[in-house]
Structures are given as C-alpha cells and as structure tokens.
Tab-separated table of C-alpha atoms and ligand atoms in Angstrom:
chain	number	residue	atom	x	y	z
A	1	MET	CA	-8.017	240.803	60.663
A	2	GLN	CA	-9.988	237.980	62.143
A	3	LEU	CA	-13.851	238.196	61.686
A	4	VAL	CA	-16.780	236.117	62.004
A	5	LEU	CA	-19.888	236.998	59.886
A	6	MET	CA	-23.318	236.256	61.509
A	7	GLY	CA	-26.893	236.616	60.324
A	8	LEU	CA	-30.027	234.687	59.286
A	9	PRO	CA	-29.791	232.358	56.290
A	10	GLY	CA	-30.029	234.572	53.250
A	11	ALA	CA	-28.624	237.685	55.070
A	12	GLY	CA	-25.737	237.933	52.636
A	13	LYS	CA	-22.800	236.409	54.537
A	14	GLY	CA	-21.533	234.662	51.622
A	15	THR	CA	-21.695	237.793	49.591
A	16	GLN	CA	-20.233	240.186	51.989
A	17	GLY	CA	-17.661	237.366	52.949
A	18	GLU	CA	-16.266	237.462	49.350
A	19	LEU	CA	-16.103	241.249	49.194
A	20	LEU	CA	-14.353	241.377	52.519
A	21	SER	CA	-11.986	238.687	51.518
A	22	GLU	CA	-10.787	240.658	48.521
A	23	GLN	CA	-10.688	243.922	50.399
A	24	LEU	CA	-8.763	242.479	53.365
A	25	ASP	CA	-6.794	239.965	51.388
A	26	VAL	CA	-7.755	237.139	53.749
A	27	PRO	CA	-9.543	233.831	53.186
A	28	HIS	CA	-13.340	233.631	53.304
A	29	ILE	CA	-14.180	230.308	54.878
A	30	SER	CA	-17.784	229.233	54.728
A	31	THR	CA	-18.413	226.004	56.774
A	32	GLY	CA	-21.597	225.516	54.612
A	33	ALA	CA	-19.541	225.690	51.522
A	34	MET	CA	-17.115	223.259	52.946
A	35	PHE	CA	-19.719	220.935	53.844
A	36	ARG	CA	-21.323	221.131	50.315
A	37	ALA	CA	-17.982	220.451	48.608
A	38	ALA	CA	-17.568	217.484	50.918
A	39	ILE	CA	-21.110	216.133	49.696
A	40	ARG	CA	-20.042	216.751	46.038
A	41	SER	CA	-16.822	214.839	46.520
A	42	GLY	CA	-18.691	211.857	47.877
A	43	GLY	CA	-16.685	210.984	50.984
A	44	PRO	CA	-17.813	210.043	54.381
A	45	LEU	CA	-17.718	213.457	55.891
A	46	GLY	CA	-20.071	214.635	53.201
A	47	ALA	CA	-22.416	211.812	53.806
A	48	LYS	CA	-22.611	212.535	57.459
A	49	ALA	CA	-23.120	216.277	56.983
A	50	LYS	CA	-25.869	215.626	54.412
A	51	GLU	CA	-27.988	213.741	56.802
A	52	TYR	CA	-28.225	216.990	58.937
A	53	ILE	CA	-28.017	219.737	56.316
A	54	ASP	CA	-30.826	218.350	53.942
A	55	ARG	CA	-33.236	218.497	57.215
A	56	GLY	CA	-32.199	221.927	58.056
A	57	GLU	CA	-30.389	220.783	61.204
A	58	LEU	CA	-26.894	221.635	62.333
A	59	VAL	CA	-24.120	219.414	61.751
A	60	PRO	CA	-22.780	218.141	65.241
A	61	ASP	CA	-20.387	220.536	67.019
A	62	ASP	CA	-17.388	218.032	67.098
A	63	ILE	CA	-17.556	217.787	63.224
A	64	SER	CA	-17.973	221.580	62.665
A	65	ILE	CA	-15.393	222.412	65.263
A	66	GLU	CA	-12.737	220.097	63.797
A	67	ILE	CA	-13.105	221.061	60.082
A	68	VAL	CA	-12.735	224.792	61.316
A	69	LYS	CA	-9.631	224.232	63.284
A	70	GLU	CA	-7.900	222.113	60.739
A	71	ARG	CA	-8.807	224.875	57.919
A	72	LEU	CA	-7.390	227.741	60.352
A	73	ARG	CA	-4.157	225.809	60.621
A	74	GLN	CA	-3.479	226.289	56.968
A	75	ASP	CA	-0.960	228.954	55.879
A	76	ASP	CA	-3.424	231.148	54.154
A	77	CYS	CA	-4.920	232.042	57.369
A	78	ALA	CA	-1.622	233.446	58.765
A	79	ARG	CA	-2.744	237.085	57.967
A	80	GLY	CA	-6.495	236.545	59.216
A	81	PHE	CA	-9.728	234.982	58.002
A	82	ILE	CA	-13.377	235.707	57.642
A	83	LEU	CA	-15.368	232.969	58.998
A	84	ASP	CA	-19.066	232.656	57.518
A	85	GLY	CA	-21.565	230.367	59.032
A	86	PHE	CA	-19.207	229.493	62.136
A	87	PRO	CA	-19.836	229.546	65.023
A	88	ARG	CA	-23.448	228.541	64.874
A	89	THR	CA	-23.606	227.363	68.578
A	90	VAL	CA	-22.254	228.818	71.892
A	91	PRO	CA	-20.076	225.492	72.244
A	92	GLN	CA	-18.677	226.382	68.771
A	93	ALA	CA	-17.935	229.968	69.923
A	94	ILE	CA	-16.161	228.753	73.055
A	95	ALA	CA	-14.110	226.276	70.994
A	96	LEU	CA	-13.018	229.001	68.589
A	97	ASP	CA	-12.020	231.228	71.565
A	98	ARG	CA	-9.954	228.484	73.023
A	99	ALA	CA	-8.320	227.538	69.439
A	100	LEU	CA	-7.284	231.112	68.526
A	101	PRO	CA	-4.641	231.699	71.140
A	102	GLU	CA	-2.875	228.556	70.102
A	103	LEU	CA	-2.590	230.236	66.577
A	104	GLY	CA	-1.364	233.442	68.068
A	105	LYS	CA	-4.749	235.199	67.200
A	106	ALA	CA	-8.008	236.865	68.626
A	107	LEU	CA	-11.277	237.779	67.006
A	108	ASP	CA	-11.405	241.422	66.023
A	109	ALA	CA	-15.181	241.513	65.494
A	110	ALA	CA	-18.424	239.601	64.863
A	111	VAL	CA	-20.334	241.393	62.215
A	112	ASN	CA	-23.973	240.604	62.469
A	113	ILE	CA	-25.871	241.224	59.227
A	114	GLU	CA	-29.504	241.977	60.069
A	115	ILE	CA	-32.485	241.066	57.989
A	116	SER	CA	-36.035	240.204	58.921
A	117	GLU	CA	-37.342	236.662	58.750
A	118	GLU	CA	-39.643	237.571	55.780
A	119	GLU	CA	-36.702	238.989	54.002
A	120	ALA	CA	-34.750	235.743	54.662
A	121	VAL	CA	-37.480	233.436	53.489
A	122	ARG	CA	-37.906	235.618	50.202
A	123	ARG	CA	-34.082	235.568	49.521
A	124	ILE	CA	-33.698	231.887	50.289
A	125	SER	CA	-36.630	230.936	47.938
A	126	GLU	CA	-34.823	232.995	45.143
A	127	ARG	CA	-31.479	231.487	45.633
A	128	VAL	CA	-30.006	229.173	43.221
A	129	ILE	CA	-26.640	227.389	43.373
A	130	CYS	CA	-24.205	225.836	40.841
A	131	SER	CA	-24.197	221.956	41.236
A	132	GLN	CA	-20.701	221.880	39.700
A	133	CYS	CA	-18.679	224.550	41.592
A	134	GLY	CA	-21.032	225.773	44.368
A	135	ALA	CA	-21.240	229.420	43.089
A	136	THR	CA	-24.528	231.027	44.506
A	137	TYR	CA	-26.839	233.393	42.649
A	138	ASN	CA	-30.151	235.209	43.501
A	139	ARG	CA	-32.395	234.238	40.457
A	140	ALA	CA	-34.339	237.504	40.725
A	141	HIS	CA	-30.988	239.531	40.161
A	142	HIS	CA	-29.717	237.351	37.430
A	143	PRO	CA	-32.538	236.690	34.922
A	144	GLU	CA	-29.843	236.407	32.210
A	145	LEU	CA	-28.269	233.195	33.533
A	146	ASP	CA	-30.964	230.821	31.989
A	147	GLY	CA	-30.327	227.926	34.611
A	148	ARG	CA	-26.253	227.866	33.795
A	149	CYS	CA	-23.571	229.035	36.137
A	150	ALA	CA	-21.875	232.266	34.860
A	151	GLU	CA	-18.437	231.060	36.431
A	152	CYS	CA	-18.325	227.387	34.880
A	153	GLY	CA	-21.361	226.792	32.916
A	154	GLY	CA	-22.664	224.031	35.331
A	155	PRO	CA	-26.508	223.655	36.143
A	156	LEU	CA	-28.123	225.900	38.616
A	157	VAL	CA	-30.323	224.061	41.124
A	158	GLN	CA	-32.070	224.936	44.418
A	159	ARG	CA	-30.111	223.972	47.588
A	160	PRO	CA	-32.084	221.019	49.015
A	161	ASP	CA	-32.102	222.970	52.310
A	162	ASP	CA	-33.619	225.983	50.620
A	163	THR	CA	-37.180	224.877	50.195
A	164	VAL	CA	-39.616	226.843	52.073
A	165	GLU	CA	-40.353	224.176	54.784
A	166	THR	CA	-36.790	223.523	55.562
A	167	ALA	CA	-35.947	227.277	55.419
A	168	LEU	CA	-38.424	228.069	58.048
A	169	HIS	CA	-36.922	225.255	60.126
A	170	ARG	CA	-33.432	226.913	59.547
A	171	LEU	CA	-34.734	229.899	60.888
A	172	LYS	CA	-36.104	228.358	63.979
A	173	VAL	CA	-32.682	226.540	64.469
A	174	PHE	CA	-30.989	230.054	64.089
A	175	MET	CA	-33.178	231.581	66.934
A	176	ASP	CA	-32.831	228.526	69.321
A	177	GLN	CA	-28.900	227.859	68.738
A	178	THR	CA	-27.298	230.755	66.826
A	179	HIS	CA	-29.041	233.690	68.480
A	180	PRO	CA	-27.242	232.944	71.804
A	181	VAL	CA	-23.908	233.372	69.969
A	182	LEU	CA	-24.780	237.120	69.231
A	183	THR	CA	-25.321	237.625	72.801
A	184	TYR	CA	-22.028	235.813	73.502
A	185	TYR	CA	-20.231	238.171	71.374
A	186	ALA	CA	-22.144	241.218	72.597
A	187	GLU	CA	-20.827	240.309	76.087
A	188	GLN	CA	-17.298	240.235	74.770
A	189	GLY	CA	-17.970	243.633	73.402
A	190	ILE	CA	-16.890	242.673	69.798
A	191	LEU	CA	-20.399	242.466	68.065
A	192	VAL	CA	-21.063	244.832	65.150
A	193	SER	CA	-24.475	245.023	63.567
A	194	VAL	CA	-25.372	246.354	60.184
A	195	ASP	CA	-28.664	246.618	58.363
A	196	GLY	CA	-28.513	243.894	55.607
A	197	GLU	CA	-31.813	244.919	53.781
A	198	ARG	CA	-29.920	247.533	51.836
A	199	PRO	CA	-28.008	247.243	48.431
A	200	ILE	CA	-25.110	245.094	48.511
A	201	ASP	CA	-22.531	247.710	48.253
A	202	GLN	CA	-24.166	250.061	51.003
A	203	VAL	CA	-24.008	246.950	53.305
A	204	PHE	CA	-20.237	246.423	52.459
A	205	GLN	CA	-19.293	250.057	52.885
A	206	ASP	CA	-21.088	250.178	56.349
A	207	ILE	CA	-19.037	247.195	57.273
A	208	VAL	CA	-15.748	248.356	56.161
A	209	ALA	CA	-16.496	251.711	57.927
A	210	GLN	CA	-17.323	249.879	61.256
A	211	LEU	CA	-14.056	247.720	60.768
A	212	GLU	CA	-11.956	250.791	60.218
A	213	LYS	CA	-13.178	252.239	63.596
A	214	ILE	CA	-12.356	248.962	65.331
A	215	ARG	CA	-8.849	249.166	63.650
A	216	GLU	CA	-8.483	252.872	64.782
A	217	ALA	CA	-9.467	252.008	68.264
A	218	GLN	CA	-6.925	249.038	68.309
A	219	ARG	CA	-4.165	251.531	67.134
A	220	ARG	CA	-5.050	253.935	69.704
A	221	GLY	CA	-5.046	251.276	72.424
A	222	GLU	CA	-1.494	249.895	71.232
A	223	ALA	CA	-0.184	253.564	71.144
A	224	ALA	CA	-1.346	254.087	74.828
A	225	ARG	CA	0.622	250.914	75.882
B	1	AMP	P1	-24.966	227.756	55.144
B	1	AMP	O1	-24.343	227.710	53.691
B	1	AMP	O2	-23.980	228.713	55.971
B	1	AMP	O3	-26.247	228.293	54.981
B	1	AMP	O4	-24.795	226.426	55.964
B	1	AMP	C1	-25.687	225.222	55.204
B	1	AMP	C2	-25.906	224.396	56.233
B	1	AMP	O5	-24.604	223.762	56.597
B	1	AMP	C3	-26.406	224.743	57.676
B	1	AMP	O6	-28.072	224.812	57.656
B	1	AMP	C4	-26.040	223.574	58.589
B	1	AMP	O7	-26.905	222.379	58.376
B	1	AMP	C5	-24.672	223.266	57.988
B	1	AMP	N1	-23.567	224.046	58.726
B	1	AMP	C6	-22.969	225.097	58.048
B	1	AMP	N2	-22.062	225.645	59.150
B	1	AMP	C7	-22.416	225.114	60.354
B	1	AMP	C8	-21.863	225.058	61.602
B	1	AMP	N3	-21.018	226.011	62.088
B	1	AMP	N4	-22.263	224.237	62.477
B	1	AMP	C9	-23.334	223.176	62.219
B	1	AMP	N5	-23.786	223.170	60.901
B	1	AMP	C10	-23.294	223.927	60.063
C-alpha cells in the first residue's frame, strides 16, 4: 500500500507510521526524520534544512520533493511506503502525483490524524528526542527514562522547533500551507480521517479498519473489471 499520513505536529504521525510500517511491511518515511538525520551528519543538506526547521518554517519544496523522490526510488519501496510529513504543500502533493506513475504506483489513501491545536501544543511541549539516534518519546508517558534513550542510551533533548513559540508558528504554517493538501486529497476521494485524541492502539485499530475497507473496495473494483 502507498499511504501518506497527515495531521498537526504532535498528532502521532510518527507513532502510527511505525506501527503501520510493521503491520503492512513497508517502509515508514518521515521527511522530518530525514532532515534531522542530515543535520546530525553535518552535511550541506542538513545545514540548509536547519535554517528553516529551527524557525518552524517549511524547507523549500524543491529540496523536500527531491529527497522524497530519491527515497521512493529505493528497492524497499517496491511493495509500498508510508510517507509521514510529506506532502506539506499543494505543490509537493502535485509533484508526488507526477512521480508515482513513473514508479508504477498510485496513492491508496491520505490518512488525516485529527487532534485539536491545544492538544498539539500540549504533546509538543512533552516531546523529547534522542540527540544520538532520533527516537522520539512523550516525557509524560515515559517518566522512567530519566533523560536517556531506551534504544541507544543517548541523551534526550527537546527539539529546537518544539519550543512553545516555534510550535505555535508551526501550527500556523500547517493551517496556511498544509491544510489545503487535505482539501486536495478530499477532492481526489482518498482522504480518510481518524480521531487522534484516543489511546495509540485505538487510533491504530481505526486506521487499520479504514485501510481494510479501502482494500476491499479495490478488490471489488478489480473483480468487476
Ligand atoms: P516533522 O518531524 O514532520 O515535525 O518535521 C519537522 C520539520 O521538518 C518541519 O517543521 C519542517 O521544517 C521540516 N519538514 C519536514 N517535512 C517537510 C516537508 N514535506 N516540506 C517542508 N519541510 C518539511
């Protein structure tokens, strides 16, 4: 399956992306995580992306589109993929629609994980990230971690773009530039929305059930042909 995960910062795209990746056995591709890895490795792409990310702005479309196109050409995407945090603008969505036929693919669904702006700010302020491997945690749910990553033992820090001030700016950027992408997918008839303010497992089960319905409709469509 080919999916994109949409939603406000803090909606749970990363968490659900990981769970869905295991369930569907396709890679979970987070553009934010790719940019943060590039920043950690110290190259020119990371330096460029950091200028925008730390201010809560979007990295320019040409850069974001190129890293996604390159990633989708890799072998592990042959069976499908889950894009998390891409597309974030209508030009990115159009570029994805143009790139997929070249790879012999089409999107099955855009999954919109809905949370309120208040919940987004609360979750972002509770979020910490491993400065070594990039694993993400909600501090309130993991009091046992004591500042160290459960995966690699690296120090947990707040993302520079997760301060309240920058987070509020990111919400505005979402409403201005990313919200129109929801309309774009709704018009294509592939937008699926789930209530993201429930426990992780309930949100996951809801997404899986909705994807199953989409698959069933696709099977019926194929059988009718
Ligand atoms: P995320 O980890 O998805 O919250 O992304 C963190 C930051 O990376 C965003 O606030 C943007 O600055 C940048 N970013 C991630 N994905 C994109 C994208 N598709 N287009 C532009 N900027 C992006």
